[in-house]
Short mmCIF file of C-alpha atoms in Angstrom, two decimals:
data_model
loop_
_atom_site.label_atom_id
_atom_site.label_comp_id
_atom_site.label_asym_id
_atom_site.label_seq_id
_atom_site.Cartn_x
_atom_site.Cartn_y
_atom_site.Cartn_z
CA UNK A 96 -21.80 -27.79 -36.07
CA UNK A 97 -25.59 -28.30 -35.87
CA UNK A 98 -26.61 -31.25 -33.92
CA UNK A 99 -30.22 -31.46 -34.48
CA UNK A 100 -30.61 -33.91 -37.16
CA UNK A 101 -29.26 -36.28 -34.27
CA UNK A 102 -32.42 -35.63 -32.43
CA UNK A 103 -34.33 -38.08 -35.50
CA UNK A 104 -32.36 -40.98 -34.43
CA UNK A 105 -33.88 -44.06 -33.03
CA UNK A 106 -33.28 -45.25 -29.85
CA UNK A 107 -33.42 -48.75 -28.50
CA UNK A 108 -32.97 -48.74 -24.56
CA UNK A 109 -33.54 -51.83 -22.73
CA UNK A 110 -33.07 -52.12 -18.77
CA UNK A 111 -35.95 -54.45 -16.63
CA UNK A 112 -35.91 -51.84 -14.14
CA UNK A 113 -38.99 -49.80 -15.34
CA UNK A 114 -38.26 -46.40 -12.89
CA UNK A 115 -34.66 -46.63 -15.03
CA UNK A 116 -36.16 -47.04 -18.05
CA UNK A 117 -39.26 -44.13 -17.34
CA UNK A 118 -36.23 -42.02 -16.37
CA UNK A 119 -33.52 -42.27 -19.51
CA UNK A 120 -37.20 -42.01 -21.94
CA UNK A 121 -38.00 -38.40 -19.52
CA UNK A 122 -34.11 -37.54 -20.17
CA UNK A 123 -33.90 -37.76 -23.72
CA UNK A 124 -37.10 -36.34 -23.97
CA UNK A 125 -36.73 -33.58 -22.75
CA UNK A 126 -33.95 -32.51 -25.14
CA UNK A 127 -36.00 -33.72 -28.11
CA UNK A 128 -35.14 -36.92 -28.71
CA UNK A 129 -38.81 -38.12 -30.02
CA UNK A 130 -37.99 -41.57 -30.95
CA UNK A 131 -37.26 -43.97 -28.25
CA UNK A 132 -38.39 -47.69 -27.72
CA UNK A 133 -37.84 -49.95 -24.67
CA UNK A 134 -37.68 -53.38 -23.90
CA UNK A 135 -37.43 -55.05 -20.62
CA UNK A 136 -35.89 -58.50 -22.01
CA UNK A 137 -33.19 -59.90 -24.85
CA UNK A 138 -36.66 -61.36 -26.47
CA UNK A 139 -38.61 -58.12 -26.47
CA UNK A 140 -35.41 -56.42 -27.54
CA UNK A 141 -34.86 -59.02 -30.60
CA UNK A 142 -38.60 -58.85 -31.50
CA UNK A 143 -38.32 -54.81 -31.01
CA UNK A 144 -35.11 -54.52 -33.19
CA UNK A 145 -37.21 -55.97 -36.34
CA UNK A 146 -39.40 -53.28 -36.41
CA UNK A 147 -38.12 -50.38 -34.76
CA UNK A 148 -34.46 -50.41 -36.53
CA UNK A 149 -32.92 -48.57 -34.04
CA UNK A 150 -29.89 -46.85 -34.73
CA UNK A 151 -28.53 -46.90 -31.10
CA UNK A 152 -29.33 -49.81 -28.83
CA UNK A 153 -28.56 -48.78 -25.21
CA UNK A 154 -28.60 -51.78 -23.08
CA UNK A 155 -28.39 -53.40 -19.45
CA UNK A 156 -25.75 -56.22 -19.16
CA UNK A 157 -27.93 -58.17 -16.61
CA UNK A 158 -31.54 -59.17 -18.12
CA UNK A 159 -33.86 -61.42 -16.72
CA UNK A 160 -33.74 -63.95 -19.88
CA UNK A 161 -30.01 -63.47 -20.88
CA UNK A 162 -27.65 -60.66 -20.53
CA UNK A 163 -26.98 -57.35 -22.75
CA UNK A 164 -23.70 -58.78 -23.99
CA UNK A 165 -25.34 -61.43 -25.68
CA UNK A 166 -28.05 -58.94 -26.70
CA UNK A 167 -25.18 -56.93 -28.46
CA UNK A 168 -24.22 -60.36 -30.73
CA UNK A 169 -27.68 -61.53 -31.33
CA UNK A 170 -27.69 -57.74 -32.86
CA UNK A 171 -24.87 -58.17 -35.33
CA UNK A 172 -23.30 -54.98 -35.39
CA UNK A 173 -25.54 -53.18 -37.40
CA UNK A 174 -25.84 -49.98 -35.07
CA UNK A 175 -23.96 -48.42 -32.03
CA UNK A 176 -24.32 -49.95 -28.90
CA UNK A 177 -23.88 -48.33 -25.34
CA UNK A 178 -23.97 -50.49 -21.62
CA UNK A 179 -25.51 -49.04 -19.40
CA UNK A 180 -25.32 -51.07 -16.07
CA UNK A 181 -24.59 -51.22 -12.74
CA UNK A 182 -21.79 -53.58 -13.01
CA UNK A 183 -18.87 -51.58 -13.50
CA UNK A 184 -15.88 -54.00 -12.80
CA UNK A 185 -13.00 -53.73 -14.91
CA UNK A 186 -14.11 -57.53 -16.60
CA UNK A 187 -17.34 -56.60 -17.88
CA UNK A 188 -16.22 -53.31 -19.64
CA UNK A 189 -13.32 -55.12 -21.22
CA UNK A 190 -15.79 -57.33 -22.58
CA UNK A 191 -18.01 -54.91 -23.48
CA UNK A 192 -15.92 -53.04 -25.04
CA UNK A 193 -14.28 -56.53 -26.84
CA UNK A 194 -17.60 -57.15 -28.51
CA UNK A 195 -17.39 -53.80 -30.16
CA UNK A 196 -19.31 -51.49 -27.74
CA UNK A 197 -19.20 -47.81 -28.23
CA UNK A 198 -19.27 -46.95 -24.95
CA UNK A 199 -20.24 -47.89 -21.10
CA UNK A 200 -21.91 -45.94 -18.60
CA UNK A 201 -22.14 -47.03 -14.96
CA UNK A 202 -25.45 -46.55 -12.83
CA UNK A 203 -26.09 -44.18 -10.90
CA UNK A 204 -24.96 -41.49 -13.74
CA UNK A 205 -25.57 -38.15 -14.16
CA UNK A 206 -28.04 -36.81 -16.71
CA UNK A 207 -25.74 -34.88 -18.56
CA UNK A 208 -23.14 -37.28 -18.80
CA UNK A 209 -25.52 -39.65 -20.25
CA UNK A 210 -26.43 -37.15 -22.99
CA UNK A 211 -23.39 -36.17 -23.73
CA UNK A 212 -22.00 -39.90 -24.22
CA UNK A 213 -24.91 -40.37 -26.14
CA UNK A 214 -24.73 -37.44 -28.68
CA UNK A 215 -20.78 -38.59 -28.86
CA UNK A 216 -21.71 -41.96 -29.91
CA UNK A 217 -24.14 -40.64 -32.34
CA UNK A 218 -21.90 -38.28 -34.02
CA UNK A 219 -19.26 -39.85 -34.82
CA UNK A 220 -21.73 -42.76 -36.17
CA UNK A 221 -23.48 -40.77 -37.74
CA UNK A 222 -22.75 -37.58 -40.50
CA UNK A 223 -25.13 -34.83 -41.27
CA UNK A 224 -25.89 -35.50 -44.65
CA UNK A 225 -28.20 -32.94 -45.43
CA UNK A 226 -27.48 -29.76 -43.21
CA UNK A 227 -29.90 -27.58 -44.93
CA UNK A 228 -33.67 -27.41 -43.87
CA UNK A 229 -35.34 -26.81 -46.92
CA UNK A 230 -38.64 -24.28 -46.78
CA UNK A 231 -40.98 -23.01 -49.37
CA UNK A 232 -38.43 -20.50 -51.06
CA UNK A 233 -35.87 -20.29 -48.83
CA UNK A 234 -33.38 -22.89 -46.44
CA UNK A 235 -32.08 -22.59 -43.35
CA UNK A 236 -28.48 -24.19 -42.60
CA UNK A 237 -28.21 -24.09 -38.54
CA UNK A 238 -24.49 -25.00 -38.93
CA UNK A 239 -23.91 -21.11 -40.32
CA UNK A 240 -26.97 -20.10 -38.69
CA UNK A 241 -28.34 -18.41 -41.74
CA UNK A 242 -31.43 -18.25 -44.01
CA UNK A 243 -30.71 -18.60 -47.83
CA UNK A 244 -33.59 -16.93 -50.22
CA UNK A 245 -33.11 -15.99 -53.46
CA UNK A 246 -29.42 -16.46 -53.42
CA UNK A 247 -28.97 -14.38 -50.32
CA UNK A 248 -27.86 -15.53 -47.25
CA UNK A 249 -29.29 -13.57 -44.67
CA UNK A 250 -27.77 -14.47 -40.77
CA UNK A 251 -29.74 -15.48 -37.81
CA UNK A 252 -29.59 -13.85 -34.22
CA UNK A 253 -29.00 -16.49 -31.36
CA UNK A 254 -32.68 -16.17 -30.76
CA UNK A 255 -33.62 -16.44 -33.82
CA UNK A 256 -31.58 -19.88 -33.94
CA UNK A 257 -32.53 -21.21 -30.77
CA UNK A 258 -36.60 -20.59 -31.83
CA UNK A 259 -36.28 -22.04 -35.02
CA UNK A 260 -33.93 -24.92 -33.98
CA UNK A 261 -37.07 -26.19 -31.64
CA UNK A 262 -39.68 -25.88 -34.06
CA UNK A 263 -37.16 -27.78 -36.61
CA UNK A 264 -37.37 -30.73 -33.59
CA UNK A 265 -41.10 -30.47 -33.97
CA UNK A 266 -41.30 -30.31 -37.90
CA UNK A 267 -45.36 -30.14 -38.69
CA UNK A 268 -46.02 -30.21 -35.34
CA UNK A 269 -47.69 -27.42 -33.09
CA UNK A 270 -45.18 -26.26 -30.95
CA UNK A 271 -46.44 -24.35 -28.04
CA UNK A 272 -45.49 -20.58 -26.85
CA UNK A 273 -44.67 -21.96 -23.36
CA UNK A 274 -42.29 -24.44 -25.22
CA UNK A 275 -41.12 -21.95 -27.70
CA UNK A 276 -40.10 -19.03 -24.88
CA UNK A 277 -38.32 -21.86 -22.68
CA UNK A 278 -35.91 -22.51 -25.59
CA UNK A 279 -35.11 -19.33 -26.17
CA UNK A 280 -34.93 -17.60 -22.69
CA UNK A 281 -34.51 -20.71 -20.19
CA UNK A 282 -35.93 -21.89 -17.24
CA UNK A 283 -38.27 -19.29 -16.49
CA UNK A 284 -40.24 -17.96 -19.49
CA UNK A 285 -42.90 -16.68 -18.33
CA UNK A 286 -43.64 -12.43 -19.54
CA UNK A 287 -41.61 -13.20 -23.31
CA UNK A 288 -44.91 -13.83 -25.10
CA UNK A 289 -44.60 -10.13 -26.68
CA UNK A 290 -40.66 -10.41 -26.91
CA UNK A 291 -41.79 -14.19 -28.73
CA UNK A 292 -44.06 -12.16 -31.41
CA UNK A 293 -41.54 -9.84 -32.29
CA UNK A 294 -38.78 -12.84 -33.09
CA UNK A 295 -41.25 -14.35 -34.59
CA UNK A 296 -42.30 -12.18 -36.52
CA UNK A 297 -38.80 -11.29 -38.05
CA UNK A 298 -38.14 -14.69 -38.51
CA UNK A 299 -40.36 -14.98 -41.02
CA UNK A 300 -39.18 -11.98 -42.95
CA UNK A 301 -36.06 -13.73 -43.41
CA UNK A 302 -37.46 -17.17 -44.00
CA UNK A 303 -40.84 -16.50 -46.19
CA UNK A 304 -41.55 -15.06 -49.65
CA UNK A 305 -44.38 -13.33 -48.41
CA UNK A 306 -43.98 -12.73 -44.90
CA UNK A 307 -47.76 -11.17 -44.55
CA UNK A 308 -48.82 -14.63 -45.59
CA UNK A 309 -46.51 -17.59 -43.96
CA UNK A 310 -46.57 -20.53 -45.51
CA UNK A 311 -43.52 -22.32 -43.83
CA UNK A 312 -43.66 -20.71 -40.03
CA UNK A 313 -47.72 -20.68 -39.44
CA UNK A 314 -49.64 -19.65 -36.53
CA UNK A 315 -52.12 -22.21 -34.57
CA UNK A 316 -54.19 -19.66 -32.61
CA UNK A 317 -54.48 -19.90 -29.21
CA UNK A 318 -51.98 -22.99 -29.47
CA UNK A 319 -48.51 -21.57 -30.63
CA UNK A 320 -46.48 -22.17 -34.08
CA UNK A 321 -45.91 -24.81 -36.69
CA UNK A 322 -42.60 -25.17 -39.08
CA UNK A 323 -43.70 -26.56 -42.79
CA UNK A 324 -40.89 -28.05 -44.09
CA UNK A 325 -40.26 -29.35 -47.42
CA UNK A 326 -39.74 -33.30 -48.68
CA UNK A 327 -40.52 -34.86 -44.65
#
């Protein structure tokens, strides 16, 4: 199953430790999540919560004005909520965990044990409603990792996926060739430029009516690529 769509999801993180809270916004980041907000006290959380409408509140249990389980009431229920805290005794995660908490992760944590409680939390609170990425003429559904147009469904390479799977996470947004090669061939992407072109370029035979003239995967020269997509 495609787990992009949980990439949309806003995040409410609050911790008054702001080298924490610079680090979890640099985690998430840098697997796409684009829309986090923190908070460094239950009042800045509360005023936060109004406007932002998170729809995952990760919080500290120890805050200089109060203390994340009270945070969690004052919240009433109406999203997730994950502790994330230094105080792991056995009391504070039962009553975490009494007050309806999703989950509780103990400080220091790895990085990928973070994400991957988070994504947990967020898929099973969340459903893909709407799995297919609709484009001028054609969809994409990244679950089958195909292309539908004109009643054919025509399957994507890994590649293929990967590439269009990152400029999905940037919708409208330039998305550079640096960016685009790391997502497709890793750490070190440097000499894929050419190798990018060529995906590229078949990409949009499968994805546009007119592949000659894109209208849904467009070029920004000398910046990298942009994905149109329909009704966002």
């Amino acid at each position: 199953m495609n787990n992009d769509y949980l990439l949309s999801k806003r995040i409410l993180l609050v911790d008054d430790e702001q080298e924490l809270l610079d680090m979890v916004v640099s985690i998430l980041g840098e697997v796409g999540f684009c829309q986090i907000a923190t908070a460094k006290t239950v009042k800045e959380a509360l005023d936060l919560a109004d406007s932002f409408q998170p729809e995952l509140a990760i919080l500290d249990v120890m805050l200089p004005d109060g203390d994340g389980f009270s945070l969690m009431e004052k919240l009433k229920g109406e999203y997730p909520v994950l502790f994330l805290t230094a105080c792991g005794e056995d009391d504070d995660k039962f009553k975490g965990f009494g007050l309806g908490a999703d989950d509780y992760v103990v400080k220091p944590f790895l990085p990928k044990e973070l994400l991957f409680r988070i994504r947990a939390i967020l898929r099973r609170s969340y459903k893909d409603e709407n799995p297919l990425v609709k484009l001028h003429g054609s969809q994409i559904d990244f679950s089958r990792a195909e292309v539908i147009k004109n009643g054919e469904h025509i399957p994507l390479t890994a590649k293929e996926h990967d590439l269009l799977s990152a400029l999905y996470r940037n919708a409208g947004r330039i998305v550079t060739i640096d960016t685009l090669c790391e997502a497709a061939w890793g750490d070190n992407p440097f000499g894929y430029e050419n190798s990018l072109m060529a995906h590229i370029r078949r990409i949009r035979e499968k994805i546009e009516l007119n592949p000659s003239q894109p209208v849904s995967l467009v070029t920004i020269k000398g910046l990298g690529y942009k994905l149109i997509v329909e009704g966002r």
